[in-house]
Amino acid sequence: MLTFIIRRLLIVVPMLFVISFLVYLGLELTPGDAVSHMIDPEVASRISAEQLSEMREALGLNKSFLERYYIWIVNVLQGDFGHSLAGGVPISDIVFDRLPATLELSFIAIVFSTIFGCLLGVFSALKKGSLTDNSLSVVGMLGISIPEFFFGLVALLIFALNLQWLPIGGRLLPGYETIWDRLPHMVLPGFVLALMMTAGVMRYSRSAMLDSLSRDFIKTARAKGLPEWRINFIHGFRVALTPVIVLIGFRLPTLIGGSVIIEQVFQWPGIGNEFIAAVRGQDYPLVMMIALFSVFAVLMASLIIDVLTALVDPRVRLD
Amino acid sequence: MMSKSALDKKFDRIRSLEEAGKLKPLTGSRALRKMLNNRLALIGLIVFLVILLASIFAPLLTAHNPMKINLRDMLQAPSFEHILGTDKTGRDVFARILYGGRISILVGLGSALIGAFIGVGIGCFAGYKGGWIDVAALRLSEIFMAFPQIILVLLLVSIVGQSLINLMLIFVLTGWGAMYRLTRARVLSLREEEYVQALQSFGLSTWLICYKHILPNALGPIAVNITLTTAMFILAEAGLSFLGLGVPPSIPTWGNILIVAQDLRVLQNNWWLWLPVGMVISLFVMAVNFIGDGLRDSADPTLQG
């Protein structure tokens, strides 16, 4: 098991370096450098060219590209992600400030969609061709076809604007900070995200379960005279779980990105909202760092998925 | 005497039809026939074609210009003159949805097809030949696939700037990898088939074996994937444009029409500005997905019937 993880890490770590290099290259190619961002253009026009070049030297900007990349990556590894162009706030502060809000939403969506998606999908597969199965299929198809922000807007209109059961957006009102004040804010974005994800998981686990039920080991189990529930759940579902884990695992990191649009609809102060603001404001260092974070999350998730699949599926061997 | 089962009855019916000489000989491809027998896929195909044709022939269906601002007709509810009302600057919403469909479908379907062309082109050859092309393309696709899709798209938008062509380029760039890997995986297993060995022993050129003899056998899953990618890109365009970061707002697209719904007053009071276009997007994407499901069922030999 350990050698398996180490071997996977040997692929993941170089990959991270290559991507960080590309990201840094992108940062270099975008207009402006640290000095021009730090100083107001109006002020800069009054400063002599000598002073400007002195400042560049002091910041190490006249070194070669590779040297600067080296300094940058060492800083990043030490937890210094640089500063946002808007207001010069350290990027690490922004990320750790916004991440909990996003993780909160993702957590709700992942837990809800995994439980209900798997349950409905397996139920659908066991009752293949029935009325329930067909209607669930149509609902699942609707779920993957409606743009999530459109669904969010309709939910917002019905529950927040017309019925006024829930707040229209945001996460906290100043002065109200207990969980009971926060819960109503979470309900709409959380459930919109969760329902959209449930549709995908349901469709996927249905076909995975059908596939698993058509295999020979199911016939063997039946021939052994095992009770039907044991065949379905112990033998069938275990193998069907593999592709489902892969799907959910890949959703995990994309939820940092996947909730981007929903965060916007509900003015949720998460990392996605910050990312959109950074893209709009051309705050390149912030854009790049958030992108790099999400890549890190994807690669780590894929590592975890590999280990989990190996644990769940008896057919996968680790070497 | 045992009563006849449903299957027996079905066979009896077929036999009687056959004896009466009413059974038509089976023509055309089996996959196509299966696809047309799938009711949902057929409905999907019809909806897809209706929306596509309505967009292409937009000038025949509406006399209004989607860009023409008319400040005397601001925010009018649907009427005989304006079937779906007008927006804040008096532009006809129905015309905007029709003309917007042109761009949205172009971006979705166009990027998916170009991405498929590149991914399949490289994947087929690299999968068969192996070597440095394969290694390079594989690593490159891994890099693109390490990003969550929307983050990568937004990252590229922030670097190259916002335009219709750029958006399509970005979609192609983010979409070719999956196509490449799919094709490569199919070709890797197909190249071990005996018929390929036979072709090799005849001394056929690599190009002929790849693109004429192996590729057609890999087309089923590729076609399914093109439909899924199209659906994904149409949703992505709508989402990005809704954020104001997709197609420049001056060009009508389905996503750009929906931007107004960010205004809560519009959301509550002017349903015709956002509800119809949202439904058109959903309907179109659903149609594409049904076609994809139908294609998958007809292309997959393990699902006979």
Coordinates of C-alpha atoms in Angstrom, one line a residue:
Chain A
M1 CA 0.0 0.0 0.0
L2 CA 2.8 2.4 1.0
T3 CA 4.7 1.7 -2.2
F4 CA 1.6 2.3 -4.2
I5 CA 1.1 5.7 -2.6
I6 CA 4.7 6.7 -3.0
R7 CA 4.6 5.7 -6.7
R8 CA 1.5 7.8 -7.2
L9 CA 3.2 10.7 -5.4
L10 CA 6.1 10.4 -7.8
I11 CA 3.7 11.2 -10.6
V12 CA 1.7 13.9 -8.8
V13 CA 4.6 16.0 -7.5
P14 CA 6.4 16.6 -10.8
M15 CA 3.1 17.4 -12.3
L16 CA 2.5 20.1 -9.7
F17 CA 5.9 21.6 -10.5
V18 CA 5.2 21.6 -14.2
I19 CA 1.8 23.3 -13.7
S20 CA 3.2 25.8 -11.2
F21 CA 5.9 26.7 -13.8
L22 CA 3.2 27.2 -16.5
V23 CA 1.2 29.3 -14.1
Y24 CA 4.2 31.4 -13.3
L25 CA 4.8 31.8 -17.0
G26 CA 1.3 33.0 -17.4
L27 CA 1.8 35.5 -14.6
E28 CA 4.9 36.8 -16.5
L29 CA 3.1 37.1 -19.8
T30 CA 0.3 39.2 -18.3
P31 CA 0.9 42.9 -18.5
G32 CA 2.6 44.8 -15.7
D33 CA 5.0 43.7 -12.9
A34 CA 5.1 44.1 -9.2
V35 CA 6.4 47.6 -9.3
S36 CA 3.8 48.9 -11.8
H37 CA 1.1 47.3 -9.7
M38 CA 2.4 48.7 -6.4
I39 CA 2.7 52.2 -7.5
D40 CA -0.1 54.4 -8.8
P41 CA 0.5 55.3 -12.5
E42 CA 0.2 58.9 -11.6
V43 CA 2.8 58.6 -8.9
A44 CA 5.0 56.5 -11.2
S45 CA 5.1 59.2 -13.8
R46 CA 6.7 61.6 -11.3
I47 CA 9.3 59.1 -10.2
S48 CA 12.5 59.1 -12.2
A49 CA 13.3 56.0 -14.3
E50 CA 16.4 55.5 -12.2
Q51 CA 14.4 55.2 -9.0
L52 CA 12.0 52.8 -10.7
S53 CA 14.8 50.5 -11.9
E54 CA 16.3 50.7 -8.4
M55 CA 13.0 49.5 -7.0
R56 CA 12.9 46.7 -9.5
E57 CA 16.4 45.7 -8.5
A58 CA 15.4 45.7 -4.8
L59 CA 12.5 43.4 -5.6
G60 CA 14.7 41.1 -7.6
L61 CA 12.8 41.8 -10.9
N62 CA 16.0 42.2 -13.0
K63 CA 17.1 38.6 -12.3
S64 CA 16.6 36.1 -15.0
F65 CA 13.2 34.3 -15.4
L66 CA 14.4 31.0 -14.0
E67 CA 15.9 32.7 -11.0
R68 CA 12.7 34.5 -10.2
Y69 CA 10.7 31.4 -10.7
Y70 CA 13.0 29.7 -8.2
I71 CA 12.5 32.4 -5.6
W72 CA 8.7 32.4 -6.2
I73 CA 8.3 28.7 -5.8
V74 CA 10.4 28.6 -2.7
N75 CA 8.2 31.4 -1.3
V76 CA 5.0 29.5 -2.3
L77 CA 6.3 26.3 -0.6
Q78 CA 6.9 28.3 2.5
G79 CA 3.4 29.6 2.5
D80 CA 4.0 33.0 1.1
F81 CA 1.7 33.2 -1.9
G82 CA 2.3 36.9 -2.8
H83 CA -0.1 39.8 -2.6
S84 CA -3.3 40.5 -4.4
L85 CA -3.2 43.5 -6.7
A86 CA -6.4 44.9 -5.2
G87 CA -5.4 46.4 -1.9
G88 CA -2.2 44.4 -1.6
V89 CA -3.7 41.9 0.8
P90 CA -1.7 38.7 1.2
I91 CA -3.3 36.0 -1.0
S92 CA -3.0 33.4 1.8
D93 CA -5.2 35.6 3.9
I94 CA -7.8 35.9 1.2
V95 CA -7.8 32.2 0.5
F96 CA -8.1 31.1 4.1
D97 CA -10.7 33.7 4.7
R98 CA -12.9 32.5 1.9
L99 CA -12.3 28.8 1.8
P100 CA -14.5 27.9 4.8
A101 CA -17.6 29.3 3.1
T102 CA -17.0 27.3 0.0
L103 CA -16.2 24.1 1.8
E104 CA -19.4 24.6 3.8
L105 CA -21.4 24.5 0.6
S106 CA -19.4 21.7 -1.0
F107 CA -19.7 19.6 2.1
I108 CA -23.5 19.8 2.1
A109 CA -23.7 19.1 -1.6
I110 CA -21.3 16.2 -1.5
V111 CA -22.9 14.5 1.5
F112 CA -26.4 15.0 0.3
S113 CA -25.8 14.0 -3.3
T114 CA -23.7 11.0 -2.4
I115 CA -26.3 9.5 -0.1
F116 CA -29.4 10.3 -2.2
G117 CA -27.7 9.8 -5.6
C118 CA -26.5 6.3 -4.7
L119 CA -29.8 5.3 -3.0
L120 CA -31.9 6.5 -5.9
G121 CA -29.6 5.1 -8.6
V122 CA -29.4 1.7 -7.0
F123 CA -33.1 1.6 -6.4
S124 CA -33.7 2.6 -10.0
A125 CA -31.4 -0.1 -11.3
L126 CA -33.0 -2.8 -9.2
K127 CA -36.4 -1.8 -10.5
K128 CA -35.3 -1.3 -14.1
G129 CA -38.1 -0.5 -16.5
S130 CA -40.6 0.3 -13.8
L131 CA -42.6 3.5 -13.6
T132 CA -40.3 4.7 -10.7
D133 CA -37.2 4.0 -12.8
N134 CA -38.5 5.8 -15.8
S135 CA -39.6 8.9 -13.9
L136 CA -36.3 9.0 -12.0
S137 CA -34.5 8.8 -15.3
V138 CA -36.4 11.8 -16.6
V139 CA -35.8 13.7 -13.4
G140 CA -32.1 12.9 -13.6
M141 CA -32.0 14.0 -17.2
L142 CA -33.6 17.3 -16.2
G143 CA -31.1 17.7 -13.4
I144 CA -28.1 17.4 -15.7
S145 CA -29.6 19.6 -18.5
I146 CA -30.9 22.7 -16.6
P147 CA -28.2 25.3 -16.2
E148 CA -27.4 25.4 -12.5
F149 CA -27.7 29.1 -12.2
F150 CA -31.1 29.1 -13.9
F151 CA -32.3 26.5 -11.4
G152 CA -30.8 28.7 -8.7
L153 CA -32.6 31.8 -10.0
V154 CA -35.9 30.0 -10.1
A155 CA -35.4 28.7 -6.5
L156 CA -34.4 32.2 -5.4
L157 CA -37.5 33.6 -7.0
I158 CA -39.9 31.1 -5.4
F159 CA -38.5 30.7 -1.9
A160 CA -36.8 34.0 -1.2
L161 CA -38.6 36.6 -3.2
N162 CA -42.2 35.3 -3.4
L163 CA -42.6 33.1 -0.4
Q164 CA -40.0 35.0 1.6
W165 CA -39.1 31.8 3.6
L166 CA -35.4 32.2 3.1
P167 CA -32.9 35.1 2.7
I168 CA -32.0 36.1 -0.8
G169 CA -28.3 35.6 -0.4
G170 CA -25.1 36.3 1.6
R171 CA -23.8 34.2 4.4
L172 CA -24.0 36.2 7.6
L173 CA -25.7 39.4 8.7
P174 CA -23.4 41.5 10.9
G175 CA -24.1 40.8 14.5
Y176 CA -25.8 37.4 13.9
E177 CA -23.3 34.7 14.1
T178 CA -24.8 31.6 15.6
I179 CA -25.4 28.5 13.6
W180 CA -29.2 29.2 13.6
D181 CA -28.6 32.6 12.0
R182 CA -26.4 31.0 9.4
L183 CA -28.5 28.0 8.5
P184 CA -31.2 29.8 6.5
H185 CA -28.6 31.4 4.3
M186 CA -27.1 28.0 3.6
V187 CA -30.3 26.2 2.6
L188 CA -30.9 27.6 -0.9
P189 CA -27.3 27.6 -2.3
G190 CA -26.6 24.3 -0.6
F191 CA -29.6 22.5 -1.9
V192 CA -29.4 23.9 -5.4
L193 CA -25.9 22.6 -5.6
A194 CA -26.8 19.3 -3.9
L195 CA -29.8 18.6 -6.2
M196 CA -27.8 19.3 -9.3
M197 CA -25.1 17.0 -8.2
T198 CA -27.5 14.3 -7.1
A199 CA -28.8 14.0 -10.7
G200 CA -25.4 13.2 -12.0
V201 CA -24.5 10.7 -9.2
M202 CA -27.9 9.0 -9.6
R203 CA -27.5 8.5 -13.3
Y204 CA -24.0 7.2 -12.8
S205 CA -24.7 4.8 -10.0
R206 CA -27.8 3.5 -11.9
S207 CA -25.7 2.5 -14.9
A208 CA -22.8 1.3 -12.7
M209 CA -25.2 -0.9 -10.7
L210 CA -26.9 -2.3 -13.9
D211 CA -23.4 -3.1 -15.3
S212 CA -22.4 -4.8 -12.1
L213 CA -25.6 -6.8 -11.9
S214 CA -25.0 -8.2 -15.4
R215 CA -21.7 -9.7 -14.4
D216 CA -20.9 -13.4 -13.9
F217 CA -20.1 -13.1 -10.2
I218 CA -23.8 -12.2 -9.6
K219 CA -24.8 -15.4 -11.3
T220 CA -22.4 -17.3 -9.1
A221 CA -23.8 -15.6 -6.0
R222 CA -27.3 -16.5 -7.1
A223 CA -26.3 -20.0 -7.8
K224 CA -24.9 -20.3 -4.3
G225 CA -28.4 -19.6 -3.1
L226 CA -27.6 -16.3 -1.4
P227 CA -30.6 -14.2 -0.4
E228 CA -31.4 -11.5 -3.0
W229 CA -30.5 -8.5 -0.7
R230 CA -27.1 -10.0 -0.2
I231 CA -26.5 -10.5 -3.9
N232 CA -27.6 -6.9 -4.6
F233 CA -26.0 -5.0 -1.8
I234 CA -22.9 -7.0 -0.7
H235 CA -21.8 -8.3 -4.2
G236 CA -23.4 -6.0 -6.7
F237 CA -23.2 -2.7 -5.0
R238 CA -19.6 -3.1 -3.9
V239 CA -18.4 -3.4 -7.4
A240 CA -20.8 -0.7 -8.6
L241 CA -19.3 1.6 -6.0
T242 CA -16.0 1.9 -7.8
P243 CA -17.1 4.1 -10.7
V244 CA -19.3 6.1 -8.3
I245 CA -16.3 6.8 -6.0
V246 CA -14.3 8.0 -9.0
L247 CA -17.1 10.3 -10.0
I248 CA -17.6 11.8 -6.5
G249 CA -13.9 12.1 -6.1
F250 CA -13.6 14.1 -9.2
R251 CA -16.5 16.3 -8.0
L252 CA -14.7 17.0 -4.8
P253 CA -12.1 19.5 -6.1
T254 CA -14.3 20.8 -8.9
L255 CA -16.7 21.9 -6.2
I256 CA -14.2 24.7 -5.4
G257 CA -14.8 25.6 -9.0
G258 CA -18.2 24.0 -9.4
S259 CA -19.8 26.3 -7.0
V260 CA -18.4 29.4 -8.8
I261 CA -21.7 30.3 -10.5
I262 CA -23.9 29.3 -7.6
E263 CA -21.9 31.5 -5.3
Q264 CA -22.4 34.3 -7.7
V265 CA -26.2 33.8 -7.8
F266 CA -26.5 33.8 -4.1
Q267 CA -23.8 36.3 -3.3
W268 CA -22.1 33.6 -1.3
P269 CA -18.7 35.0 -0.1
G270 CA -16.7 31.9 -1.1
I271 CA -13.6 31.3 -3.0
G272 CA -15.5 31.1 -6.3
N273 CA -16.9 34.6 -5.8
E274 CA -13.4 35.9 -5.1
F275 CA -12.1 34.1 -8.2
I276 CA -14.7 35.8 -10.4
A277 CA -13.9 39.2 -8.9
A278 CA -10.2 38.6 -9.5
V279 CA -10.8 37.6 -13.2
R280 CA -13.0 40.7 -13.7
G281 CA -10.5 42.9 -12.0
Q282 CA -7.5 41.3 -13.8
D283 CA -5.9 40.6 -10.4
Y284 CA -3.5 38.1 -12.0
P285 CA -1.6 36.9 -8.9
L286 CA -4.8 36.1 -7.2
V287 CA -6.3 34.3 -10.3
M288 CA -3.1 32.2 -10.6
M289 CA -2.9 31.2 -7.0
I290 CA -6.5 30.2 -6.8
A291 CA -6.1 28.2 -10.0
L292 CA -3.0 26.5 -8.5
F293 CA -4.9 25.7 -5.3
S294 CA -7.6 24.0 -7.3
V295 CA -5.1 22.0 -9.3
F296 CA -3.5 20.9 -6.0
A297 CA -6.9 19.8 -4.8
V298 CA -7.6 17.9 -8.0
L299 CA -4.3 16.0 -7.9
M300 CA -4.7 15.2 -4.3
A301 CA -8.2 14.0 -4.8
S302 CA -7.2 11.8 -7.7
L303 CA -4.6 10.2 -5.4
I304 CA -7.2 9.6 -2.7
I305 CA -9.6 8.1 -5.3
D306 CA -7.0 5.7 -6.5
V307 CA -6.4 4.5 -3.0
L308 CA -10.1 4.3 -2.2
T309 CA -10.9 2.3 -5.4
A310 CA -8.2 -0.1 -4.6
L311 CA -9.7 -0.6 -1.1
V312 CA -13.3 -1.0 -2.3
D313 CA -12.9 -3.0 -5.5
P314 CA -11.5 -6.5 -4.8
R315 CA -10.4 -6.8 -8.5
V316 CA -8.0 -3.8 -8.4
R317 CA -4.6 -4.7 -7.2
L318 CA -2.2 -2.2 -5.8
D319 CA 0.9 -3.2 -7.7
Chain B
M1 CA -51.8 -26.5 -22.1
M2 CA -49.7 -23.7 -20.8
S3 CA -50.8 -20.2 -21.6
K4 CA -48.6 -18.3 -24.0
S5 CA -46.1 -15.8 -22.6
A6 CA -45.8 -12.3 -23.8
L7 CA -42.7 -13.3 -25.7
D8 CA -44.6 -16.1 -27.5
K9 CA -47.3 -13.7 -28.5
K10 CA -44.8 -11.3 -29.8
F11 CA -43.2 -14.1 -32.0
D12 CA -46.7 -15.2 -33.2
R13 CA -47.4 -11.6 -34.2
I14 CA -44.1 -11.3 -36.1
R15 CA -44.6 -14.7 -37.8
S16 CA -48.1 -13.8 -38.9
L17 CA -46.8 -10.5 -40.3
E18 CA -44.1 -12.4 -42.1
E19 CA -46.5 -14.9 -43.6
A20 CA -48.7 -12.1 -44.8
G21 CA -45.6 -10.7 -46.5
K22 CA -46.0 -7.4 -44.6
L23 CA -42.6 -7.4 -43.0
K24 CA -40.3 -4.9 -44.6
P25 CA -36.8 -6.1 -45.3
L26 CA -34.4 -4.4 -42.8
T27 CA -32.4 -1.7 -44.5
G28 CA -29.9 0.9 -43.4
S29 CA -27.5 0.6 -40.5
R30 CA -28.6 -1.4 -37.4
A31 CA -27.3 1.4 -35.2
L32 CA -29.4 4.0 -37.0
R33 CA -32.5 1.8 -36.8
K34 CA -32.0 1.2 -33.1
M35 CA -31.6 4.9 -32.5
L36 CA -34.8 5.8 -34.4
N37 CA -36.7 3.1 -32.4
N38 CA -35.6 4.8 -29.2
R39 CA -38.5 7.2 -28.5
L40 CA -36.6 9.6 -26.2
A41 CA -33.7 9.8 -28.6
L42 CA -36.1 10.5 -31.5
I43 CA -37.8 13.2 -29.5
G44 CA -34.4 14.7 -28.6
L45 CA -33.4 14.7 -32.3
I46 CA -36.6 16.5 -33.3
V47 CA -36.3 19.1 -30.6
F48 CA -32.6 19.6 -31.5
L49 CA -33.5 20.1 -35.1
V50 CA -36.4 22.4 -34.5
I51 CA -34.3 24.7 -32.3
L52 CA -31.3 24.5 -34.7
L53 CA -33.4 25.3 -37.7
A54 CA -35.4 28.1 -35.9
S55 CA -32.0 29.7 -35.1
I56 CA -30.6 29.4 -38.6
F57 CA -33.8 30.7 -40.3
A58 CA -34.4 33.3 -37.6
P59 CA -35.1 36.1 -40.2
L60 CA -38.0 34.1 -41.5
L61 CA -39.6 33.7 -38.1
T62 CA -39.3 37.2 -36.8
A63 CA -39.3 40.6 -38.4
H64 CA -37.5 42.2 -35.5
N65 CA -33.8 43.0 -35.3
P66 CA -32.3 41.5 -32.1
M67 CA -29.9 44.4 -31.7
K68 CA -32.3 47.3 -32.5
I69 CA -32.8 49.5 -29.5
N70 CA -36.3 51.1 -29.2
L71 CA -36.6 53.2 -26.2
R72 CA -40.3 53.8 -26.7
D73 CA -41.1 50.1 -26.2
M74 CA -39.1 49.4 -23.0
L75 CA -39.9 46.3 -20.8
Q76 CA -43.2 45.5 -22.6
A77 CA -45.0 42.3 -21.6
P78 CA -45.5 39.7 -24.3
S79 CA -48.0 40.9 -26.9
F80 CA -49.0 40.1 -30.5
E81 CA -46.3 42.4 -31.8
H82 CA -43.6 41.1 -29.4
I83 CA -44.3 37.5 -28.8
L84 CA -42.0 37.3 -25.8
G85 CA -42.0 41.0 -24.9
T86 CA -39.2 43.4 -25.0
D87 CA -36.2 44.0 -22.7
K88 CA -34.9 47.1 -20.9
T89 CA -33.8 48.8 -24.1
G90 CA -36.8 47.8 -26.1
R91 CA -35.2 44.9 -28.0
D92 CA -37.5 42.1 -29.0
V93 CA -36.8 39.1 -26.7
F94 CA -38.1 36.4 -29.1
A95 CA -35.7 37.7 -31.8
R96 CA -32.8 37.8 -29.4
I97 CA -33.5 34.1 -28.4
L98 CA -33.6 33.0 -32.0
Y99 CA -30.4 34.9 -33.1
G100 CA -28.7 34.1 -29.7
G101 CA -29.2 30.5 -30.5
R102 CA -27.0 30.8 -33.5
I103 CA -24.0 31.9 -31.4
S104 CA -24.7 29.6 -28.5
I105 CA -25.1 26.6 -30.7
L106 CA -22.1 27.6 -32.8
V107 CA -20.0 27.9 -29.6
G108 CA -21.2 24.6 -28.1
L109 CA -21.4 22.4 -31.2
G110 CA -18.5 24.1 -33.0
S111 CA -16.0 23.8 -30.2
A112 CA -17.1 20.2 -29.4
L113 CA -16.6 19.3 -33.1
I114 CA -13.2 21.1 -33.5
G115 CA -12.0 19.6 -30.2
A116 CA -13.1 16.2 -31.3
F117 CA -11.4 16.6 -34.6
I118 CA -8.1 17.5 -32.9
G119 CA -8.4 14.9 -30.1
V120 CA -9.5 12.1 -32.4
G121 CA -6.9 13.0 -35.0
I122 CA -4.0 12.8 -32.6
G123 CA -5.5 10.0 -30.5
C124 CA -6.0 7.6 -33.4
F125 CA -2.5 8.0 -34.7
A126 CA -0.7 8.3 -31.3
G127 CA -2.6 5.3 -29.9
Y128 CA -1.7 3.2 -32.9
K129 CA 1.9 4.3 -33.3
G130 CA 2.9 5.1 -29.7
G131 CA 6.2 6.8 -29.4
W132 CA 7.0 10.4 -28.4
I133 CA 3.9 11.9 -30.0
D134 CA 1.8 9.7 -27.7
V135 CA 3.8 10.5 -24.6
A136 CA 3.8 14.2 -25.3
A137 CA 0.1 14.4 -26.0
L138 CA -0.7 12.3 -23.0
R139 CA 1.3 14.5 -20.6
L140 CA -0.2 17.6 -22.2
S141 CA -3.7 16.3 -21.8
E142 CA -2.9 15.5 -18.2
I143 CA -1.9 19.0 -17.5
F144 CA -5.2 20.4 -19.0
M145 CA -7.2 17.9 -17.1
A146 CA -5.6 18.7 -13.7
F147 CA -7.6 21.9 -13.7
P148 CA -11.3 22.0 -12.7
Q149 CA -12.9 22.9 -16.0
I150 CA -14.4 26.3 -15.1
I151 CA -11.3 27.4 -13.3
L152 CA -9.2 26.7 -16.4
V153 CA -11.6 28.4 -18.7
L154 CA -11.8 31.5 -16.5
L155 CA -8.0 31.5 -16.1
L156 CA -7.6 31.5 -19.9
V157 CA -10.2 34.2 -20.3
S158 CA -8.3 36.4 -17.9
I159 CA -5.1 35.8 -19.9
V160 CA -6.3 36.0 -23.5
G161 CA -9.2 38.4 -23.0
Q162 CA -12.9 38.1 -23.9
S163 CA -14.1 37.5 -27.4
L164 CA -16.2 35.0 -29.3
I165 CA -13.2 33.4 -31.1
N166 CA -11.2 33.3 -27.8
L167 CA -14.0 31.6 -26.0
M168 CA -14.2 28.9 -28.7
L169 CA -10.4 28.5 -28.7
I170 CA -10.5 28.1 -24.9
F171 CA -13.3 25.5 -25.1
V172 CA -11.3 23.5 -27.8
L173 CA -8.2 23.7 -25.6
T174 CA -10.1 22.4 -22.6
G175 CA -12.1 19.8 -24.5
W176 CA -9.6 18.0 -26.8
G177 CA -7.9 16.1 -24.0
A178 CA -10.9 14.0 -23.0
M179 CA -11.5 13.1 -26.7
Y180 CA -7.9 12.2 -27.2
R181 CA -7.8 9.9 -24.2
L182 CA -11.0 8.2 -25.2
T183 CA -9.9 7.6 -28.8
R184 CA -6.5 6.5 -27.7
A185 CA -8.0 3.9 -25.2
R186 CA -10.2 2.5 -28.0
V187 CA -7.4 2.3 -30.5
L188 CA -5.0 0.7 -28.0
S189 CA -7.4 -2.3 -27.7
L190 CA -8.4 -2.3 -31.4
R191 CA -4.8 -2.4 -32.7
E192 CA -4.4 -5.9 -31.1
E193 CA -7.3 -7.2 -33.2
E194 CA -6.5 -9.8 -35.8
Y195 CA -7.9 -7.8 -38.7
V196 CA -5.3 -5.1 -38.0
Q197 CA -2.5 -7.7 -38.0
A198 CA -3.8 -8.9 -41.3
L199 CA -3.7 -5.4 -42.7
Q200 CA -0.2 -4.9 -41.4
S201 CA 0.9 -8.1 -43.1
F202 CA -0.6 -6.8 -46.4
G203 CA 1.8 -3.9 -46.0
L204 CA -0.8 -1.2 -45.8
S205 CA 0.4 2.3 -44.8
T206 CA 0.1 3.3 -41.2
W207 CA -2.2 6.2 -42.1
L208 CA -4.6 3.9 -44.0
I209 CA -4.8 1.4 -41.1
C210 CA -5.3 4.2 -38.6
Y211 CA -7.9 6.4 -40.2
K212 CA -9.6 4.1 -42.6
H213 CA -9.7 0.8 -40.7
I214 CA -9.4 1.4 -37.0
L215 CA -11.1 4.8 -36.6
P216 CA -14.6 3.7 -37.9
N217 CA -14.7 1.0 -35.2
A218 CA -14.0 3.6 -32.5
L219 CA -16.6 6.1 -33.7
G220 CA -19.5 4.9 -31.5
P221 CA -18.1 6.2 -28.1
I222 CA -16.6 9.2 -29.9
A223 CA -20.0 10.3 -31.2
V224 CA -21.5 9.8 -27.7
N225 CA -18.8 12.0 -26.3
I226 CA -19.3 14.7 -28.8
T227 CA -22.9 15.0 -27.8
L228 CA -22.0 15.2 -24.1
T229 CA -19.3 17.8 -24.8
T230 CA -21.7 19.9 -26.8
A231 CA -24.2 19.8 -23.9
M232 CA -21.4 20.8 -21.5
F233 CA -20.1 23.6 -23.6
I234 CA -23.6 25.1 -24.1
L235 CA -24.1 25.1 -20.4
A236 CA -20.6 26.5 -19.9
E237 CA -21.2 29.3 -22.4
A238 CA -24.5 30.2 -20.7
G239 CA -22.9 30.2 -17.3
L240 CA -19.8 32.3 -18.3
S241 CA -21.9 34.8 -20.3
F242 CA -24.3 35.0 -17.3
L243 CA -21.2 36.0 -15.2
G244 CA -20.3 38.6 -17.9
L245 CA -17.1 36.7 -18.8
G246 CA -18.2 34.7 -21.8
V247 CA -19.1 36.0 -25.2
P248 CA -18.9 39.9 -25.1
P249 CA -22.3 41.2 -23.9
S250 CA -22.9 43.1 -27.2
I251 CA -23.5 39.8 -29.0
P252 CA -26.8 38.2 -28.2
T253 CA -26.4 34.6 -26.9
W254 CA -28.5 32.6 -24.6
G255 CA -26.2 33.3 -21.7
N256 CA -26.0 37.0 -22.4
I257 CA -29.8 37.3 -22.6
L258 CA -30.0 35.8 -19.1
I259 CA -27.6 38.4 -17.6
V260 CA -30.6 40.7 -16.8
A261 CA -31.9 38.1 -14.4
Q262 CA -29.1 39.0 -11.9
D263 CA -31.3 42.0 -11.2
L264 CA -33.8 40.8 -8.5
R265 CA -36.5 43.2 -9.7
V266 CA -36.3 41.8 -13.2
L267 CA -36.4 38.3 -11.8
Q268 CA -39.6 39.1 -9.8
N269 CA -41.4 41.3 -12.3
N270 CA -40.3 40.6 -15.8
W271 CA -40.5 36.8 -16.2
W272 CA -40.4 37.0 -20.0
L273 CA -36.9 38.3 -20.0
W274 CA -35.4 35.2 -18.4
L275 CA -37.8 32.3 -18.1
P276 CA -38.3 31.5 -21.9
V277 CA -34.6 31.6 -22.7
G278 CA -33.7 29.5 -19.6
M279 CA -36.2 26.9 -20.8
V280 CA -34.9 27.0 -24.3
I281 CA -31.3 26.3 -23.0
S282 CA -32.6 23.5 -20.8
L283 CA -34.7 22.0 -23.6
F284 CA -31.8 22.1 -26.0
V285 CA -29.3 20.6 -23.7
M286 CA -31.8 17.9 -22.7
A287 CA -32.4 17.1 -26.4
V288 CA -28.6 16.8 -26.9
N289 CA -28.3 14.6 -23.9
F290 CA -31.2 12.3 -25.0
I291 CA -29.5 12.0 -28.4
G292 CA -26.3 11.1 -26.6
D293 CA -28.1 8.4 -24.5
G294 CA -29.7 7.0 -27.6
L295 CA -26.4 6.9 -29.5
R296 CA -24.7 5.2 -26.5
D297 CA -27.4 2.5 -26.4
S298 CA -27.3 1.9 -30.1
A299 CA -23.5 1.9 -30.3
D300 CA -22.8 -0.3 -27.4
P301 CA -22.8 -3.9 -28.6
T302 CA -23.3 -5.2 -25.0
L303 CA -26.8 -3.7 -24.9
Q304 CA -28.4 -5.8 -27.6
G305 CA -32.1 -5.6 -28.2

